[in-house]
Coordinates of C-alpha atoms and ligand atoms in Angstrom, one line a residue:
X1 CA 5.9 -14.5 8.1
X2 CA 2.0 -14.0 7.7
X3 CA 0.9 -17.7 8.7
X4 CA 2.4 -20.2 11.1
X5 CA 2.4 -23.8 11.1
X6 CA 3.1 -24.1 7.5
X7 CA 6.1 -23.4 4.7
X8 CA 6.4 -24.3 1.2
X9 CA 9.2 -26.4 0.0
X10 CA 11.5 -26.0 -2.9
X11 CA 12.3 -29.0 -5.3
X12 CA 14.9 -29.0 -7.9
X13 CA 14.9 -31.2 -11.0
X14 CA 18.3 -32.5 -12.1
X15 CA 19.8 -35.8 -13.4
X16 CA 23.8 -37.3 -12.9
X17 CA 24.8 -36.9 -16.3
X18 CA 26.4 -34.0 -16.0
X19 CA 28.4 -35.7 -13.2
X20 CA 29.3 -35.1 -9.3
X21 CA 30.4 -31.5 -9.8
X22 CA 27.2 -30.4 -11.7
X23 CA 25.1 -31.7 -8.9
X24 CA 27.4 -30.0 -6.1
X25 CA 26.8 -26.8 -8.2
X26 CA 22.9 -27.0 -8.2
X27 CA 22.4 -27.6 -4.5
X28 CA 24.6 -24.5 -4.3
X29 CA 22.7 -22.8 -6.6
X30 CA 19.3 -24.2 -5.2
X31 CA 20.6 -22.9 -2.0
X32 CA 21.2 -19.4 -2.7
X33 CA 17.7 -19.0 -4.9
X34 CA 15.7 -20.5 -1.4
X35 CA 17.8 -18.4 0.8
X36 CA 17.7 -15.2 -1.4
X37 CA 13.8 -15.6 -1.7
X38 CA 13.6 -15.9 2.0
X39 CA 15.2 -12.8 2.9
X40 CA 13.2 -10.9 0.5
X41 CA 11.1 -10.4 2.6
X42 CA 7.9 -9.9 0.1
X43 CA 7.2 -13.6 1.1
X44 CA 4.3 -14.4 3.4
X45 CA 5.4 -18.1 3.8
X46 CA 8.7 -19.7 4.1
X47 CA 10.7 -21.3 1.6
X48 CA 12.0 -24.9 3.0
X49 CA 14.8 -25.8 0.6
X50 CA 14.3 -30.1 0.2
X51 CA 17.3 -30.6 -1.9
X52 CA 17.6 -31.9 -5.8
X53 CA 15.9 -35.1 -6.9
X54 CA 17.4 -37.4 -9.9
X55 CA 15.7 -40.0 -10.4
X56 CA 12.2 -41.3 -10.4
X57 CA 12.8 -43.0 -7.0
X58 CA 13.9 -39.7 -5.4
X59 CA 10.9 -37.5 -7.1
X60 CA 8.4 -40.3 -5.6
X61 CA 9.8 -40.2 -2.0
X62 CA 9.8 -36.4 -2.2
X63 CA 6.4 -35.7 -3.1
X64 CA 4.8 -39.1 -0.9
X65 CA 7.0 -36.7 1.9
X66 CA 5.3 -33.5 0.4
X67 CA 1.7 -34.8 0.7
X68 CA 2.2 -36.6 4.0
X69 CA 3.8 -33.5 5.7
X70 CA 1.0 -31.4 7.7
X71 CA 3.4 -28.7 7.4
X72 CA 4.1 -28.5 2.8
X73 CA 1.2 -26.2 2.1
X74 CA 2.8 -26.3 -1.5
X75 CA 5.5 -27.0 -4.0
X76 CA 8.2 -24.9 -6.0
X77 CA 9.6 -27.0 -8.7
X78 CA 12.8 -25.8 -10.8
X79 CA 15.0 -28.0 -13.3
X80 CA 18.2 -26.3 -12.6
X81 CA 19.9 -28.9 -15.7
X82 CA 18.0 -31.1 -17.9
X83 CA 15.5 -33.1 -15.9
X84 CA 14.4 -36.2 -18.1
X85 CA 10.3 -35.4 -17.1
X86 CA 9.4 -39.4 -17.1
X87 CA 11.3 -39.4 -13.9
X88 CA 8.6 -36.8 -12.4
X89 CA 5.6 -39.3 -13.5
X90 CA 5.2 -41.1 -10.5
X91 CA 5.6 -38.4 -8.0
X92 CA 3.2 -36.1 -9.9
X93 CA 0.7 -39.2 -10.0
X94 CA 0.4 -38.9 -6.8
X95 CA 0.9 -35.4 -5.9
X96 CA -2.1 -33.6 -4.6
X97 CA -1.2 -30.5 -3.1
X98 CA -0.3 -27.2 -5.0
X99 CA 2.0 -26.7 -7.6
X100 CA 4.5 -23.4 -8.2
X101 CA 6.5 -24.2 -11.5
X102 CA 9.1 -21.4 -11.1
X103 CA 11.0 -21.1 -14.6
X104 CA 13.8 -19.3 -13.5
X105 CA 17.8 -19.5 -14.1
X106 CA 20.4 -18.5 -11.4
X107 CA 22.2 -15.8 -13.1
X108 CA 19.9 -13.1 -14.4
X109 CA 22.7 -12.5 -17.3
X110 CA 24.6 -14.3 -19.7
X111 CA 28.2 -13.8 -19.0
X112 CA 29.5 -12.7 -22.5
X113 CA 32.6 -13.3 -22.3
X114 CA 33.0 -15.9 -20.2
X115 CA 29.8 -18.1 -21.5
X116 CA 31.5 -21.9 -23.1
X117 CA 29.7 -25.2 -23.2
X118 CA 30.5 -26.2 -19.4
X119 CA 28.2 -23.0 -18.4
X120 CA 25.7 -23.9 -21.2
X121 CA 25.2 -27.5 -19.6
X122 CA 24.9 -26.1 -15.9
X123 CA 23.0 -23.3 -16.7
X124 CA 19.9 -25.0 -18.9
X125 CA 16.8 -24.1 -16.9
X126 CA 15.3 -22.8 -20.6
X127 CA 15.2 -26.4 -21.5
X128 CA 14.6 -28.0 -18.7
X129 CA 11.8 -26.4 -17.9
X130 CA 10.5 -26.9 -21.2
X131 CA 10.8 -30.7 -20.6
X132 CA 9.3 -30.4 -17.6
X133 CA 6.5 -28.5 -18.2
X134 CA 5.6 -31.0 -20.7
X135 CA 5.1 -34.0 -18.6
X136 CA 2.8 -31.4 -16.1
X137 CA 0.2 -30.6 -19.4
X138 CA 0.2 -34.4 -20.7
X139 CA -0.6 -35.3 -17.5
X140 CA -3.5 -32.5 -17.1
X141 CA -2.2 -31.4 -13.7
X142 CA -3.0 -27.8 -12.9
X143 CA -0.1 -25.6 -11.6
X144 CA 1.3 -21.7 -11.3
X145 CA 3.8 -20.9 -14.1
X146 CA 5.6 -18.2 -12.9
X147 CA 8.8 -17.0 -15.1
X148 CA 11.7 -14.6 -14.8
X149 CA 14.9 -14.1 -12.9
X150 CA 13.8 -15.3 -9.0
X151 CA 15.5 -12.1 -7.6
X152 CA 13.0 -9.8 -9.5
X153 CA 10.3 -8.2 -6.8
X154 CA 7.5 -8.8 -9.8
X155 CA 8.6 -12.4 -9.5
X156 CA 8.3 -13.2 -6.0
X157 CA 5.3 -10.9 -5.7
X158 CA 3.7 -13.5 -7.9
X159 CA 5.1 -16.2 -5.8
X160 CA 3.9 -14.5 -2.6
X161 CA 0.2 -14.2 -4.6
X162 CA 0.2 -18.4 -5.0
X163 CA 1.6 -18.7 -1.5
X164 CA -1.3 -17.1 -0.1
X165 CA -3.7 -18.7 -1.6
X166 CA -1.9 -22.4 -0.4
X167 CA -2.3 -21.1 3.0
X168 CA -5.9 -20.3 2.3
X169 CA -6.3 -23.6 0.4
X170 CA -4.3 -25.1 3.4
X171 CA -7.0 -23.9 5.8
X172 CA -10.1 -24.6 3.6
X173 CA -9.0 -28.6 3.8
X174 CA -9.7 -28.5 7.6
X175 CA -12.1 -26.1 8.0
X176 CA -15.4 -26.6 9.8
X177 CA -18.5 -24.7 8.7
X178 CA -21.4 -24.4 11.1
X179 CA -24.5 -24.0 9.6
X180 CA -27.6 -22.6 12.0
X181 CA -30.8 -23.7 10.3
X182 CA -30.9 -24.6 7.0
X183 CA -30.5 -23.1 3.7
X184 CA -33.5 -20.1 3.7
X185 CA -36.9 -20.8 1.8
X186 CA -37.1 -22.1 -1.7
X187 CA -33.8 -19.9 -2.4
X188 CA -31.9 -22.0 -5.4
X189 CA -28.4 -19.7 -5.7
X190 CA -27.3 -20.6 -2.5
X191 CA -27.8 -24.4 -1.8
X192 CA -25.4 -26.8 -3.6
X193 CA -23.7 -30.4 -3.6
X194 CA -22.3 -29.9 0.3
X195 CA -20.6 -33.2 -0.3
X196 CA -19.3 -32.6 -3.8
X197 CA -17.8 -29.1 -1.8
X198 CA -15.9 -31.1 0.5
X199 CA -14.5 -33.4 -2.3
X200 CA -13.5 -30.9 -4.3
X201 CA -12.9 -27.5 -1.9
X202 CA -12.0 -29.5 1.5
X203 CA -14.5 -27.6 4.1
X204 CA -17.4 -29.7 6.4
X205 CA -20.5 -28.3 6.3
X206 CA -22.4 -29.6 9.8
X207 CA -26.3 -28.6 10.5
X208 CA -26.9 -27.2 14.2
X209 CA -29.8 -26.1 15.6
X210 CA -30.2 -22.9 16.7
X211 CA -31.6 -23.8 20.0
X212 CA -27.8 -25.2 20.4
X213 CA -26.8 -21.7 20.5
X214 CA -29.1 -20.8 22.4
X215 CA -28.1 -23.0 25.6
X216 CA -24.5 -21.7 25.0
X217 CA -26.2 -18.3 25.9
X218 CA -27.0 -19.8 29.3
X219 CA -23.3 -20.0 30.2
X220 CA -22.8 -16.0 29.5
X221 CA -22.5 -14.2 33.1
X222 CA -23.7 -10.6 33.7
X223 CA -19.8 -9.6 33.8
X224 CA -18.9 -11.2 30.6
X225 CA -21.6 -8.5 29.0
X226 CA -20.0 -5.3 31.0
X227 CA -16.7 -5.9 29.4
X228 CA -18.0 -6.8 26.0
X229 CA -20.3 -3.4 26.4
X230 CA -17.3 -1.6 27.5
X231 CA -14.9 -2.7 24.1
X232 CA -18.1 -1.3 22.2
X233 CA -18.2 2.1 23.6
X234 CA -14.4 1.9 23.0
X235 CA -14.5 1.3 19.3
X236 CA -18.0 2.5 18.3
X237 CA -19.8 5.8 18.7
X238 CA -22.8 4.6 20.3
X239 CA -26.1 6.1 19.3
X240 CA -27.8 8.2 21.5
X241 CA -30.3 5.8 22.6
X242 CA -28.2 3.4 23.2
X243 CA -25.9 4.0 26.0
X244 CA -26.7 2.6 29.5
X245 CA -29.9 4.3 30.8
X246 CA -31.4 4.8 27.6
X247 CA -34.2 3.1 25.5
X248 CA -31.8 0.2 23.8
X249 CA -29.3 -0.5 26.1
X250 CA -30.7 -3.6 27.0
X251 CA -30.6 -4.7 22.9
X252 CA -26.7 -3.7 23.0
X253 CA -26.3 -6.0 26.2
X254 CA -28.6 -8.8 24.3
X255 CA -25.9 -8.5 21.5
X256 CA -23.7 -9.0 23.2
X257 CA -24.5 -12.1 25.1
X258 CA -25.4 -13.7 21.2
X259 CA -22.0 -12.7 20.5
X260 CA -19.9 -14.2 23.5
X261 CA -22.4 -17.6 23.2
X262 CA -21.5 -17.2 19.4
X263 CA -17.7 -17.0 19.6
X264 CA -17.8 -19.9 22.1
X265 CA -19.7 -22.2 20.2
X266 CA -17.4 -21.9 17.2
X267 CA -14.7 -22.1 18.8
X268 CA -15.7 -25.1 20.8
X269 CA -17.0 -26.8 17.9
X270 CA -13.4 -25.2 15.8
X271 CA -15.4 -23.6 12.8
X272 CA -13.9 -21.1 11.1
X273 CA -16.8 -19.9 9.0
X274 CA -20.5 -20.6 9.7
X275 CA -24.1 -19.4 8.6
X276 CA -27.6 -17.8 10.1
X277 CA -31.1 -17.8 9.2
X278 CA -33.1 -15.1 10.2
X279 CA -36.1 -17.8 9.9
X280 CA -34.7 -19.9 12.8
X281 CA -34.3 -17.9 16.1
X282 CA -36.2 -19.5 18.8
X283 CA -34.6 -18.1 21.6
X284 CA -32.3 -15.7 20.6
X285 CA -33.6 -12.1 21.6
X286 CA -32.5 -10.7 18.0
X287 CA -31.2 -11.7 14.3
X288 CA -27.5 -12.1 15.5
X289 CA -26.1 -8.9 13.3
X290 CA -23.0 -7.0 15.6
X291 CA -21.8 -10.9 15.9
X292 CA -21.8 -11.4 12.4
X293 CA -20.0 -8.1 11.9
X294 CA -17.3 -8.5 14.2
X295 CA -16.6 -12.5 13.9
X296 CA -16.5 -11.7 10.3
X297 CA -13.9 -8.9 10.9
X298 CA -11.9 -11.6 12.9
X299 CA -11.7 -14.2 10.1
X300 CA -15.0 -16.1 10.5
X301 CA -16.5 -16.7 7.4
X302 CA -20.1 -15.5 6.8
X303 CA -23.1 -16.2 4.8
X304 CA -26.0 -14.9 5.7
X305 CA -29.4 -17.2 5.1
X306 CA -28.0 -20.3 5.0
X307 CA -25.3 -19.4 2.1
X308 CA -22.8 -21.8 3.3
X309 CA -20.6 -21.3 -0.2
X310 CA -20.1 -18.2 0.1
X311 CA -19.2 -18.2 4.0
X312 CA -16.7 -20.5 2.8
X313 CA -15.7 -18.3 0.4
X314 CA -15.7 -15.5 2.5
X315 CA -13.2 -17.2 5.1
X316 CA -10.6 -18.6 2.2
X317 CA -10.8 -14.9 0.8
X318 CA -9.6 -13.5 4.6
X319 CA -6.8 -16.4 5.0
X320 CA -5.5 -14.9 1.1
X321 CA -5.8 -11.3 2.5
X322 CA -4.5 -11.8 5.6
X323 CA -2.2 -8.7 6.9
X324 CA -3.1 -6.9 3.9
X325 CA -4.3 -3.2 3.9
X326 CA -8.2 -3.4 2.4
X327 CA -10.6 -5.3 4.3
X328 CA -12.5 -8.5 3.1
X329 CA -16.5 -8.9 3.6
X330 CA -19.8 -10.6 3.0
X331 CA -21.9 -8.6 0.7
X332 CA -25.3 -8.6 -1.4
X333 CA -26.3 -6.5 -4.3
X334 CA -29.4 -4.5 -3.2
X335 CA -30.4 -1.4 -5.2
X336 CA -29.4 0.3 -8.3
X337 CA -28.3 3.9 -8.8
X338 CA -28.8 4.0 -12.7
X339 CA -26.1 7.0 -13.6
X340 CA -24.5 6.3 -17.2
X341 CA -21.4 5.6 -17.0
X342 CA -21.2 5.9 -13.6
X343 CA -24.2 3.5 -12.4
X344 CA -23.3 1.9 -9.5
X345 CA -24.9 -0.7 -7.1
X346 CA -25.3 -0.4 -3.5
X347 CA -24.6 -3.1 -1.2
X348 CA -25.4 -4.1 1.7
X349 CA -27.2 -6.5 3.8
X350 CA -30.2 -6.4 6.8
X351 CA -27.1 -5.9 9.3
X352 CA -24.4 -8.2 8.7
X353 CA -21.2 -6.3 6.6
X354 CA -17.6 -6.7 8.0
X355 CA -16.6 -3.5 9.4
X356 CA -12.9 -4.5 8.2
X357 CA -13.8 -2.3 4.8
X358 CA -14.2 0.9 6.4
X359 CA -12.3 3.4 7.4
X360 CA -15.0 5.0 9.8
X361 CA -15.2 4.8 12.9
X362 CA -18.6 2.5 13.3
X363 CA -21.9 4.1 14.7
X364 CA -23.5 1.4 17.0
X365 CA -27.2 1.5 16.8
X366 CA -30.5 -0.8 17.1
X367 CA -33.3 -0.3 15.0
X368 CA -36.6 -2.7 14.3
X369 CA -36.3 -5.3 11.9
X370 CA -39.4 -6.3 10.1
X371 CA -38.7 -9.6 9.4
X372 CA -37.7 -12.7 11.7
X373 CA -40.4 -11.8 14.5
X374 CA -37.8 -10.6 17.2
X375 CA -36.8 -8.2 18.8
X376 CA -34.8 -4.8 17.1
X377 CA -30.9 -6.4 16.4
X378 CA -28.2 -4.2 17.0
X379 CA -26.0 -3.7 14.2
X380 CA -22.4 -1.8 13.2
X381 CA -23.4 1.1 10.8
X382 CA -20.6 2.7 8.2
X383 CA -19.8 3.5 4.4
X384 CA -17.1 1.0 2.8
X385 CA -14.0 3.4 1.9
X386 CA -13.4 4.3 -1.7
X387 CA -10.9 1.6 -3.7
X388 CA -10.8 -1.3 -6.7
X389 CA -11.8 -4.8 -5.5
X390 CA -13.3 -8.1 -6.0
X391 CA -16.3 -9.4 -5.5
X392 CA -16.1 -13.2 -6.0
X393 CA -19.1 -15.9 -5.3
X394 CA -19.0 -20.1 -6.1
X395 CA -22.1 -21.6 -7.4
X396 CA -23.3 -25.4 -8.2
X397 CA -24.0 -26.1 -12.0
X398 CA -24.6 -29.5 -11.2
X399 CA -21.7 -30.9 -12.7
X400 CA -18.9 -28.5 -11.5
X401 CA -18.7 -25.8 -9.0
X402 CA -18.0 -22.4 -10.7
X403 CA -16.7 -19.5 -9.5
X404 CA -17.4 -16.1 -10.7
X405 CA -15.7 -13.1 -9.7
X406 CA -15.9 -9.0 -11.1
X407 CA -13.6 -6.4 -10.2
X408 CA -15.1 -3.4 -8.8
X409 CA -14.6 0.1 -8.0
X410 CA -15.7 1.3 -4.3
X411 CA -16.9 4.9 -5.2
X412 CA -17.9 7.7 -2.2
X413 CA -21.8 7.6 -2.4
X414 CA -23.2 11.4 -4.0
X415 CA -24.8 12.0 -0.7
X416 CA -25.0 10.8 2.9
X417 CA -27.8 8.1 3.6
X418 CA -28.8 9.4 7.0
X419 CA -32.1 7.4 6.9
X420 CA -30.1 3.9 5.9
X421 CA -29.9 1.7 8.7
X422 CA -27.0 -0.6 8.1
X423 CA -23.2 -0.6 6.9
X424 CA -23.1 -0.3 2.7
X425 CA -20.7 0.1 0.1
X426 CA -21.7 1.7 -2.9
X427 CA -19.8 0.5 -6.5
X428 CA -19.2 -0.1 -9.8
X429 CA -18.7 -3.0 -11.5
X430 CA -16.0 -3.2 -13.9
X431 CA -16.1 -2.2 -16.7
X432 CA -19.5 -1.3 -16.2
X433 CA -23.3 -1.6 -14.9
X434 CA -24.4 -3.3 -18.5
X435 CA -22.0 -5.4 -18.8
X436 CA -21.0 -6.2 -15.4
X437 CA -24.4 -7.2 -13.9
X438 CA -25.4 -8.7 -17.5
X439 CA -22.2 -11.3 -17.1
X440 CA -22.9 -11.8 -13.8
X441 CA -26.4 -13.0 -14.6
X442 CA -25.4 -15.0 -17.7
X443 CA -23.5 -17.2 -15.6
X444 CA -25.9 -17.6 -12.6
X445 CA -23.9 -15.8 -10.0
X446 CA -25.2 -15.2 -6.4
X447 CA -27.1 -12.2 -5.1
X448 CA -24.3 -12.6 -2.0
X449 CA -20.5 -12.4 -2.6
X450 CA -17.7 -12.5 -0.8
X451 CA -15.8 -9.0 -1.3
X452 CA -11.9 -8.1 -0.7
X453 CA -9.8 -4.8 -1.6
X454 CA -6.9 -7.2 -1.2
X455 CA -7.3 -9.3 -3.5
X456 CA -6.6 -9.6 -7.4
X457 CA -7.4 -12.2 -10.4
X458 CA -4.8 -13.5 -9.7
X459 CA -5.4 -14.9 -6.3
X460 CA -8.8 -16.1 -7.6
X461 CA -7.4 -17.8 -10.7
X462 CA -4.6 -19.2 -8.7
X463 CA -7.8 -20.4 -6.2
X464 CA -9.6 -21.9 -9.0
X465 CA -6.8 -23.7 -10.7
X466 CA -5.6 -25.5 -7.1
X467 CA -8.7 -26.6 -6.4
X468 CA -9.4 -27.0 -10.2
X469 CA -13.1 -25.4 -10.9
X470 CA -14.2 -23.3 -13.4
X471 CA -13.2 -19.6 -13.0
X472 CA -14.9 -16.5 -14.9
X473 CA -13.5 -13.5 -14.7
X474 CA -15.6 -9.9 -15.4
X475 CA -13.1 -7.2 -15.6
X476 CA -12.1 -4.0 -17.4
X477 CA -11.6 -6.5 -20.1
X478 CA -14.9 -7.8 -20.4
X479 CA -16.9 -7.9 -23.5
X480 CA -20.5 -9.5 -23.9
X481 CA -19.6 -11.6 -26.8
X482 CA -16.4 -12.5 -25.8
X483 CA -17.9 -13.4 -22.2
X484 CA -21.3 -15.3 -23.9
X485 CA -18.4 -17.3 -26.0
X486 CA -16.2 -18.4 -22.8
X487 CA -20.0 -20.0 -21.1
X488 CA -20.3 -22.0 -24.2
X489 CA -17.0 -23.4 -24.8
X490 CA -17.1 -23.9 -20.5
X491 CA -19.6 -25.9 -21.2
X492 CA -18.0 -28.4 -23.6
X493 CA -14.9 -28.1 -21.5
X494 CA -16.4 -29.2 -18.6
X495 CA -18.4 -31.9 -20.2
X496 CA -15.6 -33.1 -21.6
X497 CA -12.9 -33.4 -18.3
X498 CA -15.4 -34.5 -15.4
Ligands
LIG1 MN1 -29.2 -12.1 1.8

């Protein structure tokens, strides 16, 4: 299993009607479905079976348990017979953690021969679902709705899609988010409602000062550095004129104390994400930018410039792509290649891009910065491999968070950038420049993103829908039109269901 600590449990819907052999037969049923989803093995969470409720009384208790449990990241409901759905209106009232409807029937075929009315009562899932999908709608609750037979891999790799996402959602509802400084400048994009993000999206933004950090550095011995230094010259090709008894050695070592300090202070305060300003340094020796890289490459969400949304972001799109091949990242659109079809944007940032999305082998080097007034950072240089992706970002439209998110293709750049100083990925977004960036900027979306080759619509959609904001998707699919039609009838929608 990818996550620890947490399962998802399976409810079945039934009633006593059908009497006492009926209900023996869908726990057996229930059984097998839970166990033969479990050793599937395309599951990244476990499957706790918590038995068949009939009545209102037993829907209640099950879902009061569900919410109350530290351990339910999520629920799978199934009506295995007909479940009258008034009896799943107090539970559901109550419910607030996700949903999985799975509309599924134990046998995959009907037995021909065999079928008679007995079968036809046992075997009603068609129905029963129907009935209780209803009572889900009328009562405006978001959930997955994922149909067909439960042994099918297309099935449970939907399944495993939602799962992921609860334990992301899961870890989003405790997570801490540091903040160093606040948000950069007059810069609008970024800043938002922090306390309508931890309503809605779960995480705690808290302010430190960067001098904070700066004491932590205090605590960083001499011999805490050599072994950092050493894992560097391990996993990096150090530049030239930066190994020991060279020009920049001492900037590696500074790194390196930031990032020690760094990692302790998150880990002491228990963020999982946090933010910099470049603004704010005081006295730190250099912008922080080979931290950022590698925290970022060990789940740490990042946003650079006080972009505490999408360092957020960043760290619920690494919970959801955890284990998977790919690589998840902070980014920023920085400069067009204008190519036709083929026009592409580069991104990048002044140092800080996860070197999870390459498949280099990083170059370590230091170079001068011209902004922030200190001293030249050292930072983790590489091209992002080739490969379709998403970039995803969540902005504050005052009444709603939105999310907007565009598939993109990771191309090889035409030529090498020997003179570029820092890690970049050059791509496409989907379907193309025009439309792509033109979307984007129609609905207000962020310079920075959070990027994963991991992840799919789907994982964002099923994001948006659990924590229930407003989603728009640019894709392959995308036309102007279409997408200038879907902002105005958002904006009804959402003025309509606050
Ligand atoms: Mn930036």
């Amino acid at each position: 299993m990818e996550y620890t600590g947490i399962e998802i449990w399976f409810v079945t819907g039934a009633q006593l009607l059908y009497g006492g052999d009926a209900v023996v037969a869908v726990d057996a049923h229930s059984t097998a479905i839970v166990a033969g989803l479990n050793q599937s093995g395309q599951l990244p969470l476990q499957v706790v079976y918590k038995g068949t409720v009939n009545s209102s009384a037993e829907v209640e208790a099950t879902l009061k348990e569900a919410n109350n449990n530290k351990r339910c990241a999520g629920i799978i409901t199934w009506m295995h017979t007909f479940s009258p759905a008034k009896m799943w209106i107090k539970g559901l009232q109550n419910y607030r953690k996700p949903l999985l409807h799975l509309h599924t029937q134990f046998n995959r075929e009907i037995p021909w021969s065999e079928i008679d009315m007995d079968f036809m009562n046992l075997n009603q899932s068609a129905h029963g679902d129907r009935e209780f999908g209803h009572i889900v709608s009328r009562m405006h609750k978001n959930r997955k709705v994922v149909v067909g037979h439960w042994a099918d891999p297309n099935v449970q790799a939907r399944i495993a899609v939602w799962m992921r996402v609860c334990a992301a959602w899961a870890d989003a509802q405790d997570m801490i988010l540091v903040r160093f400084g606040d948000n950069m400048n007059q810069v609008a994009v970024t800043d938002g409602d922090r306390l309508e993000a931890e309503l809605r999206l779960g995480y705690h933004v808290d302010y430190y000062g960067i001098g904070d950090l700066a004491e932590v550095q205090k605590t960083v011995t001499e011999a805490n550095i050599d072994s950092l230094v050493d894992e560097y010259e391990t996993l990096y090709t150090l530049a030239d004129n930066c190994r020991k008894g060279t020009a920049h050695y001492e900037q590696i070592r500074h790194a390196a104390r930031i990032e020690i300090a760094l990692r302790r202070f998150l880990k002491e305060k228990g963020a999982k994400a946090f933010t910099t300003n470049f603004n704010a340094l005081h006295d730190l020796n250099q912008l922080p930018g080979l931290a950022c890289q590698r925290l970022m490459a060990e789940g740490y969400g990042f946003g650079a410039e006080g972009d505490w949304k999408t360092a957020a972001l960043m760290r619920t799109m690494w919970v959801m792509a955890k284990g998977l091949p790919g690589g998840t990242s902070f980014l920023e659109d920085y400069t067009y290649h204008f190519n036709g079809e083929k026009s592409a944007i580069l991104q990048a940032h002044m140092l800080e891009v996860s070197p999870e999305i390459t498949a280099q082998k990083p170059r370590l080097e230091v170079h001068p910065l011209g902004i922030g007034g200190k001293a030249d950072p050292a930072r983790l240089v590489f091209t992002a491999h080739p490969g379709a992706g998403w970039a995803a970002t969540i902005v504050d439209m005052g009444n709603r968070f939105r999310m907007i998110a565009n598939k993109v293709e990771v191309i090889e750049p035409e030529a090498a950038l020997p003179k570029l100083p820092v890690a970049s990925a050059l791509w496409i977004p989907q379907p193309n420049l025009e439309i792509g960036a033109a979307a984007w900027i129609w609905a207000g979306g962020t310079h920075h993103t959070s990027f994963s080759y991991a992840l799919t619509h789907e994982f964002l959609e099923d994001y948006a829908d659990i924590a229930g904001i407003e989603l728009l998707a640019i894709d392959e699919h995308t036309t102007l039109a279409g997408f200038k039609t879907e902002l105005k009838l958002n904006e009804v929608y959402y003025l309509l269901n606050k």
